[in-house]
Short mmCIF file of C-alpha atoms and ligand atoms in Angstrom, two decimals:
data_model
loop_
_atom_site.label_atom_id
_atom_site.label_comp_id
_atom_site.label_asym_id
_atom_site.label_seq_id
_atom_site.Cartn_x
_atom_site.Cartn_y
_atom_site.Cartn_z
CA UNK Y 1 0.00 0.00 0.00
CA UNK Y 2 2.43 2.67 1.12
CA UNK Y 3 5.97 1.30 1.07
CA UNK Y 4 7.78 2.24 4.21
CA UNK Y 5 5.65 5.25 5.04
CA UNK Y 6 4.06 5.22 8.46
CA UNK Y 7 0.50 6.33 7.91
CA UNK Y 8 -2.76 6.12 9.81
CA UNK Y 9 -3.56 3.03 7.72
CA UNK Y 10 -1.44 1.24 10.28
CA UNK Y 11 -4.79 1.10 12.12
CA UNK Y 12 -6.71 -0.21 9.14
CA UNK Y 13 -8.39 -3.00 11.11
CA UNK Y 14 -10.08 -0.28 13.18
CA UNK Y 15 -11.25 1.74 10.16
CA UNK Y 16 -14.53 1.03 8.36
CA UNK Y 17 -13.43 0.70 4.72
CA UNK Y 18 -13.71 -2.28 2.40
CA UNK Y 19 -11.65 -1.17 -0.63
CA UNK Y 20 -8.04 -0.08 -1.06
CA UNK Y 21 -7.86 3.36 0.55
CA UNK Y 22 -7.27 6.60 -1.33
CA UNK Y 23 -4.16 7.71 0.50
CA UNK Y 24 -1.59 10.49 0.31
CA UNK Y 25 0.27 8.98 3.27
CA UNK Y 26 -1.48 10.96 5.97
CA UNK Y 27 -1.05 10.55 9.72
CA UNK Y 28 2.16 9.50 11.45
CA UNK Y 29 2.67 13.13 12.50
CA UNK Y 30 5.33 14.10 15.04
CA UNK Y 31 4.64 14.50 18.74
CA UNK Y 32 7.07 17.24 19.79
CA UNK Y 33 8.07 17.87 23.38
CA UNK Y 34 7.88 21.64 23.96
CA UNK Y 35 9.27 23.92 26.58
CA UNK Y 36 6.56 26.16 27.99
CA UNK Y 37 5.97 27.71 31.39
CA UNK Y 38 3.70 24.98 32.69
CA UNK Y 39 4.39 22.46 35.41
CA UNK Y 40 3.83 19.39 33.21
CA UNK Y 41 5.39 17.47 30.36
CA UNK Y 42 3.88 19.18 27.35
CA UNK Y 43 3.75 17.74 23.83
CA UNK Y 44 2.46 19.18 20.60
CA UNK Y 45 0.97 16.82 18.01
CA UNK Y 46 1.75 18.65 14.77
CA UNK Y 47 -1.14 17.86 12.48
CA UNK Y 48 0.02 20.67 10.22
CA UNK Y 49 2.54 18.17 8.83
CA UNK Y 50 -0.12 16.10 7.09
CA UNK Y 51 -0.12 16.14 3.24
CA UNK Y 52 -2.45 19.12 2.84
CA UNK Y 53 -1.18 20.75 6.03
CA UNK Y 54 -4.01 19.95 8.43
CA UNK Y 55 -5.66 17.15 10.41
CA UNK Y 56 -8.49 17.10 7.90
CA UNK Y 57 -6.48 14.65 5.78
CA UNK Y 58 -7.12 11.92 8.35
CA UNK Y 59 -10.83 12.32 7.81
CA UNK Y 60 -10.61 12.76 4.05
CA UNK Y 61 -8.61 9.62 3.34
CA UNK Y 62 -11.45 7.64 4.93
CA UNK Y 63 -14.30 9.85 3.67
CA UNK Y 64 -13.12 9.93 0.06
CA UNK Y 65 -12.44 6.20 0.10
CA UNK Y 66 -16.01 5.77 1.31
CA UNK Y 67 -17.29 7.96 -1.52
CA UNK Y 68 -15.61 5.61 -4.03
CA UNK Y 69 -16.84 2.55 -2.22
CA UNK Y 70 -20.39 3.88 -2.45
CA UNK Y 71 -19.98 4.63 -6.16
CA UNK Y 72 -20.35 8.40 -5.75
CA UNK Y 73 -19.02 10.62 -8.53
CA UNK Y 74 -18.99 13.99 -6.74
CA UNK Y 75 -18.18 15.20 -3.26
CA UNK Y 76 -18.99 18.49 -1.54
CA UNK Y 77 -18.28 20.49 1.59
CA UNK Y 78 -18.62 23.87 3.21
CA UNK Y 79 -15.39 25.05 4.73
CA UNK Y 80 -13.46 27.72 6.57
CA UNK Y 81 -10.60 26.52 4.32
CA UNK Y 82 -8.81 23.42 5.50
CA UNK Y 83 -11.59 20.94 4.80
CA UNK Y 84 -11.85 22.28 1.26
CA UNK Y 85 -8.08 22.09 0.70
CA UNK Y 86 -7.97 18.52 1.93
CA UNK Y 87 -11.10 17.43 0.08
CA UNK Y 88 -9.79 18.97 -3.16
CA UNK Y 89 -6.54 17.06 -2.79
CA UNK Y 90 -8.05 13.68 -1.99
CA UNK Y 91 -10.78 13.93 -4.58
CA UNK Y 92 -8.16 14.83 -7.19
CA UNK Y 93 -6.28 11.70 -6.17
CA UNK Y 94 -9.47 9.63 -6.39
CA UNK Y 95 -10.74 11.15 -9.64
CA UNK Y 96 -13.90 12.58 -8.07
CA UNK Y 97 -15.49 15.95 -8.79
CA UNK Y 98 -15.30 18.33 -5.83
CA UNK Y 99 -17.60 21.24 -4.96
CA UNK Y 100 -16.69 23.66 -2.22
CA UNK Y 101 -18.69 26.44 -0.54
CA UNK Y 102 -16.61 29.03 1.29
CA UNK Y 103 -17.40 32.20 3.26
CA UNK Y 104 -16.24 34.89 0.83
CA UNK Y 105 -13.21 36.90 2.00
CA UNK Y 106 -12.78 34.85 5.17
CA UNK Y 107 -10.65 31.95 4.00
CA UNK Y 108 -6.88 32.04 4.49
CA UNK Y 109 -4.95 32.33 1.23
CA UNK Y 110 -2.99 29.08 1.45
CA UNK Y 111 -6.16 27.05 1.85
CA UNK Y 112 -7.94 28.76 -1.02
CA UNK Y 113 -4.87 28.23 -3.20
CA UNK Y 114 -4.93 24.50 -2.48
CA UNK Y 115 -8.63 24.12 -3.22
CA UNK Y 116 -8.19 25.97 -6.54
CA UNK Y 117 -5.02 24.20 -7.68
CA UNK Y 118 -6.30 20.72 -6.90
CA UNK Y 119 -9.25 21.40 -9.11
CA UNK Y 120 -12.27 21.85 -6.87
CA UNK Y 121 -15.15 23.99 -8.10
CA UNK Y 122 -14.87 26.76 -5.53
CA UNK Y 123 -17.94 28.86 -4.79
CA UNK Y 124 -17.51 31.81 -2.42
CA UNK Y 125 -20.80 32.78 -0.82
CA UNK Y 126 -21.68 36.12 0.73
CA UNK Y 127 -22.29 34.71 4.17
CA UNK Y 128 -20.41 32.93 6.94
CA UNK Y 129 -19.43 29.26 7.38
CA UNK Y 130 -22.61 28.35 9.23
CA UNK Y 131 -24.72 29.57 6.30
CA UNK Y 132 -22.45 27.77 3.81
CA UNK Y 133 -22.84 24.50 5.71
CA UNK Y 134 -26.60 24.79 5.83
CA UNK Y 135 -26.68 25.43 2.08
CA UNK Y 136 -24.29 22.65 1.12
CA UNK Y 137 -26.25 20.12 3.17
CA UNK Y 138 -29.38 21.00 1.26
CA UNK Y 139 -27.66 21.10 -2.13
CA UNK Y 140 -25.90 17.76 -1.54
CA UNK Y 141 -29.24 16.18 -0.78
CA UNK Y 142 -30.84 17.65 -3.91
CA UNK Y 143 -27.95 16.95 -6.29
CA UNK Y 144 -26.73 13.63 -4.93
CA UNK Y 145 -23.31 14.93 -3.89
CA UNK Y 146 -21.44 13.02 -1.19
CA UNK Y 147 -21.14 15.43 1.74
CA UNK Y 148 -17.72 15.46 3.39
CA UNK Y 149 -18.19 17.82 6.30
CA UNK Y 150 -17.77 16.38 9.77
CA UNK Y 151 -21.46 15.43 9.85
CA UNK Y 152 -20.12 12.53 7.78
CA UNK Y 153 -19.28 9.83 10.35
CA UNK Y 154 -16.47 8.38 8.22
CA UNK Y 155 -14.55 11.64 8.53
CA UNK Y 156 -14.54 11.22 12.30
CA UNK Y 157 -13.44 7.59 11.99
CA UNK Y 158 -10.27 8.76 10.27
CA UNK Y 159 -9.67 11.54 12.76
CA UNK Y 160 -9.94 9.22 15.76
CA UNK Y 161 -6.50 7.88 14.79
CA UNK Y 162 -5.01 10.98 16.43
CA UNK Y 163 -5.79 9.29 19.76
CA UNK Y 164 -4.24 6.01 18.61
CA UNK Y 165 -1.02 7.74 17.55
CA UNK Y 166 -0.73 9.74 20.76
CA UNK Y 167 -0.89 6.57 22.87
CA UNK Y 168 1.48 4.78 20.48
CA UNK Y 169 3.97 7.65 20.65
CA UNK Y 170 3.83 8.29 24.40
CA UNK Y 171 3.50 4.64 25.36
CA UNK Y 172 0.56 5.60 27.59
CA UNK Y 173 -2.42 7.94 27.65
CA UNK Y 174 -1.75 11.59 28.57
CA UNK Y 175 -3.73 13.20 31.41
CA UNK Y 176 -5.29 15.78 29.15
CA UNK Y 177 -5.60 16.61 25.47
CA UNK Y 178 -6.19 20.23 24.43
CA UNK Y 179 -8.05 20.59 21.12
CA UNK Y 180 -8.97 23.70 19.10
CA UNK Y 181 -12.74 23.60 18.58
CA UNK Y 182 -14.71 24.99 15.65
CA UNK Y 183 -17.36 22.73 14.20
CA UNK Y 184 -16.44 20.33 17.03
CA UNK Y 185 -15.84 17.21 14.94
CA UNK Y 186 -12.22 16.70 15.85
CA UNK Y 187 -12.58 16.71 19.62
CA UNK Y 188 -15.46 14.24 19.26
CA UNK Y 189 -13.36 12.03 16.98
CA UNK Y 190 -10.32 12.03 19.27
CA UNK Y 191 -12.54 11.16 22.22
CA UNK Y 192 -13.97 8.23 20.26
CA UNK Y 193 -10.42 7.04 19.58
CA UNK Y 194 -9.65 7.00 23.30
CA UNK Y 195 -12.93 5.20 24.03
CA UNK Y 196 -11.97 2.45 21.61
CA UNK Y 197 -8.53 2.16 23.15
CA UNK Y 198 -10.06 1.77 26.59
CA UNK Y 199 -12.54 -0.78 25.33
CA UNK Y 200 -9.70 -2.79 23.81
CA UNK Y 201 -7.75 -2.62 27.07
CA UNK Y 202 -4.85 -0.48 25.81
CA UNK Y 203 -5.51 2.34 28.28
CA UNK Y 204 -7.22 2.45 31.69
CA UNK Y 205 -8.43 6.00 31.69
CA UNK Y 206 -9.59 8.43 29.06
CA UNK Y 207 -7.66 11.69 29.08
CA UNK Y 208 -9.55 14.83 30.01
CA UNK Y 209 -10.74 16.31 26.73
CA UNK Y 210 -10.22 20.05 26.86
CA UNK Y 211 -11.80 22.04 24.06
CA UNK Y 212 -10.52 25.51 23.29
CA UNK Y 213 -12.59 28.09 21.44
CA UNK Y 214 -11.85 31.64 20.31
CA UNK Y 215 -13.61 34.28 22.42
CA UNK Y 216 -15.47 35.66 19.40
CA UNK Y 217 -16.75 32.22 18.31
CA UNK Y 218 -17.48 30.49 21.61
CA UNK Y 219 -20.91 28.80 21.65
CA UNK Y 220 -19.57 25.56 23.14
CA UNK Y 221 -17.64 27.42 25.82
CA UNK Y 222 -20.84 29.23 26.80
CA UNK Y 223 -22.82 26.00 26.94
CA UNK Y 224 -20.11 24.41 29.09
CA UNK Y 225 -20.02 27.31 31.55
CA UNK Y 226 -23.78 27.03 31.94
CA UNK Y 227 -23.60 23.24 32.32
CA UNK Y 228 -25.78 22.65 29.24
CA UNK Y 229 -25.51 19.85 26.69
CA UNK Y 230 -26.50 21.90 23.65
CA UNK Y 231 -25.62 25.36 22.35
CA UNK Y 232 -27.13 28.72 21.53
CA UNK Y 233 -25.54 29.75 18.22
CA UNK Y 234 -23.30 32.83 18.08
CA UNK Y 235 -24.81 34.98 15.31
CA UNK Y 236 -21.75 36.77 13.97
CA UNK Y 237 -18.65 34.83 14.97
CA UNK Y 238 -15.35 36.72 14.60
CA UNK Y 239 -11.74 35.77 15.32
CA UNK Y 240 -8.27 36.05 13.81
CA UNK Y 241 -8.38 32.23 13.74
CA UNK Y 242 -10.63 32.05 10.66
CA UNK Y 243 -10.46 28.23 10.71
CA UNK Y 244 -12.64 28.21 13.83
CA UNK Y 245 -14.81 31.22 12.99
CA UNK Y 246 -17.96 29.16 13.51
CA UNK Y 247 -21.11 30.15 15.42
CA UNK Y 248 -23.29 27.04 15.16
CA UNK Y 249 -21.05 23.95 15.40
CA UNK Y 250 -22.89 20.87 14.15
CA UNK Y 251 -21.08 18.45 16.45
CA UNK Y 252 -21.62 20.53 19.59
CA UNK Y 253 -23.61 17.88 21.47
CA UNK Y 254 -21.06 15.19 20.74
CA UNK Y 255 -18.24 17.47 21.79
CA UNK Y 256 -19.94 18.41 25.05
CA UNK Y 257 -20.50 14.74 25.79
CA UNK Y 258 -16.80 14.08 25.20
CA UNK Y 259 -15.91 16.92 27.55
CA UNK Y 260 -18.35 16.01 30.33
CA UNK Y 261 -17.72 12.29 30.31
CA UNK Y 262 -13.95 12.69 30.33
CA UNK Y 263 -14.21 15.27 33.16
CA UNK Y 264 -12.60 17.79 30.86
CA UNK Y 265 -13.65 21.34 30.15
CA UNK Y 266 -14.05 24.01 27.50
CA UNK Y 267 -11.92 27.15 27.59
CA UNK Y 268 -11.95 30.33 25.57
CA UNK Y 269 -8.92 32.34 24.45
CA UNK Y 270 -8.54 35.82 23.00
CA UNK Y 271 -6.98 36.61 19.63
CA UNK Y 272 -3.98 38.10 21.50
CA UNK Y 273 -3.49 34.88 23.44
CA UNK Y 274 -3.72 32.89 20.21
CA UNK Y 275 -1.06 34.98 18.48
CA UNK Y 276 1.19 34.85 21.50
CA UNK Y 277 0.98 31.03 21.63
CA UNK Y 278 1.57 30.89 17.87
CA UNK Y 279 4.78 32.90 18.30
CA UNK Y 280 5.87 30.76 21.24
CA UNK Y 281 5.58 27.62 19.10
CA UNK Y 282 7.31 29.32 16.17
CA UNK Y 283 10.28 30.11 18.44
CA UNK Y 284 10.62 26.37 19.06
CA UNK Y 285 10.56 25.55 15.36
CA UNK Y 286 6.90 24.62 15.21
CA UNK Y 287 5.00 26.60 12.60
CA UNK Y 288 1.22 26.61 13.00
CA UNK Y 289 -1.75 28.64 11.84
CA UNK Y 290 -3.66 30.73 14.41
CA UNK Y 291 -6.50 28.25 15.18
CA UNK Y 292 -3.87 25.61 15.92
CA UNK Y 293 -2.24 27.73 18.57
CA UNK Y 294 -5.44 28.02 20.57
CA UNK Y 295 -4.81 24.64 22.20
CA UNK Y 296 -1.53 25.84 23.70
CA UNK Y 297 -3.08 29.22 24.51
CA UNK Y 298 -5.73 27.32 26.48
CA UNK Y 299 -3.15 25.28 28.36
CA UNK Y 300 -1.23 28.42 29.33
CA UNK Y 301 -4.38 29.88 30.90
CA UNK Y 302 -5.22 26.79 32.81
CA UNK Y 303 -3.70 26.12 36.19
CA UNK Y 304 -3.88 22.39 36.34
CA UNK Y 305 -1.84 19.65 37.93
CA UNK Y 306 -1.46 17.45 34.90
CA UNK Y 307 1.61 15.30 34.54
CA UNK Y 308 1.49 14.77 30.77
CA UNK Y 309 -0.40 16.99 28.37
CA UNK Y 310 -0.84 16.93 24.60
CA UNK Y 311 -1.87 20.02 22.63
CA UNK Y 312 -3.18 19.37 19.13
CA UNK Y 313 -1.76 21.77 16.53
CA UNK Y 314 -4.33 21.41 13.79
CA UNK Y 315 -2.87 23.28 10.80
CA UNK Y 316 0.36 24.54 9.25
CA UNK Y 317 1.82 28.06 9.44
CA UNK Y 318 1.80 28.32 5.63
CA UNK Y 319 -1.98 28.14 5.53
CA UNK Y 320 -2.42 31.76 6.55
CA UNK Y 321 0.53 33.81 5.30
CA UNK Y 322 -1.41 37.07 5.52
CA UNK Y 323 -1.99 36.69 9.26
CA UNK Y 324 1.67 35.84 9.72
CA UNK Y 325 2.79 39.00 7.91
CA UNK Y 326 0.37 41.09 9.98
CA UNK Y 327 1.70 39.81 13.29
CA UNK Y 328 5.39 39.40 12.47
CA UNK Y 329 6.11 42.48 10.34
CA UNK Y 330 7.92 42.80 7.03
CA UNK Y 331 11.64 42.29 6.27
CA UNK Y 332 14.04 45.29 6.27
CA UNK Y 333 14.97 46.25 2.74
CA UNK Y 334 18.43 47.69 1.98
CA UNK Y 335 20.65 48.39 -1.03
CA UNK Y 336 22.58 45.40 -2.28
CA UNK Y 337 25.96 46.17 -0.74
CA UNK Y 338 28.04 44.64 2.02
CA UNK Y 339 28.27 47.64 4.34
CA UNK Y 340 24.51 48.23 4.33
CA UNK Y 341 23.94 44.59 5.16
CA UNK Y 342 26.70 44.46 7.79
CA UNK Y 343 25.06 47.33 9.65
CA UNK Y 344 22.14 45.01 10.25
CA UNK Y 345 24.12 42.02 11.48
N1 F0G Q 1 -8.14 23.93 13.55
C1 F0G Q 1 -8.11 24.12 12.22
C2 F0G Q 1 -6.83 24.54 11.61
C3 F0G Q 1 -9.28 23.90 11.45
O1 F0G Q 1 -9.23 24.08 10.14
C4 F0G Q 1 -10.46 23.53 12.11
C5 F0G Q 1 -11.71 23.34 11.36
C6 F0G Q 1 -10.42 23.34 13.49
C7 F0G Q 1 -9.25 23.55 14.19
C8 F0G Q 1 -11.61 22.92 14.26
O2 F0G Q 1 -11.92 21.59 14.06
O3 F0G Q 1 -14.24 21.88 13.27
O4 F0G Q 1 -13.40 19.66 14.01
O5 F0G Q 1 -13.78 21.49 15.67
N2 F0G Q 1 -11.86 23.67 10.16
C9 F0G Q 1 -13.06 23.37 9.37
C10 F0G Q 1 -12.80 23.65 7.90
C11 F0G Q 1 -14.30 23.95 9.89
O6 F0G Q 1 -13.75 23.91 7.14
O7 F0G Q 1 -11.67 23.57 7.47
P1 F0G Q 1 -13.43 21.11 14.27
#
């Protein structure tokens, strides 16, 4: 299947596919120890090092394989960017037509570039992600397109392998896993992975699942604080972390169940805290997009007595070059001569 590449298909017996998978060798991402001012062993699982640069590839390899298995010709999604990039890539690989609905003007450039180059039909709507998702669900139904948002259970099956890899890499379960939360599929998927590991006897206890939302897009945080198991949508979500700029997450109930039953919690972080965590990771050689840094930003706010903690970094730095240039400034420009340059060194 994949030569000597370590991919998530290592766990094939736990994944619900019947045909040869459509793979770009996803999964097998590094678990980096990081040095941050927290009294625990902290690791970052760098999902930005997947083929398209985000964790979505874990879901797409399974979801797109399923589309082929079911004889579908076309796939569709709404996206804040990464899902569309990943779906475009995997459907190109599989020879499927791909249709993508995006919130116009709110998708990071790297993600849009990927969706375009890999040949998806990209439709930018004047409206936010929540509206796009509602529309694409209806259109998929009407047109017989295979929907690949995280309402598709096979997406979550692929993403649960994050839990398998963490336990494989650490040799045990961590005490807590911090996960950036937008549409809330990933935290639900990772929780399911840990449940399966416990059922199979590989771990005794499920780590505390800690969801982290951006302050301006925090419906699940609000529900958690009020002890509820469903959300009130946020009408006009806004955050620098456009990946998680979502007001009505479809997997909210599942995510809240994961949080409550693992005795975890949901935190919110400001845009400033996100950027500061993003820079902290960058200084240790780990380049992530803003949404990805929210997990570490959450950990830094939390005074906990965990021994071992894993923060999920969901997407690559290169996804959102415009944000990076805004927060890190532009290079100094000088004439092309030695003395000018030496002045700067
Ligand atoms: N981090 C990144 C980089 C994302 O792209 C997303 C979701 C999340 C975190 C949140 O994951 O939705 O499972 O809670 N991006 C979706 C997209 C919505 O369309 O690319 P979630």
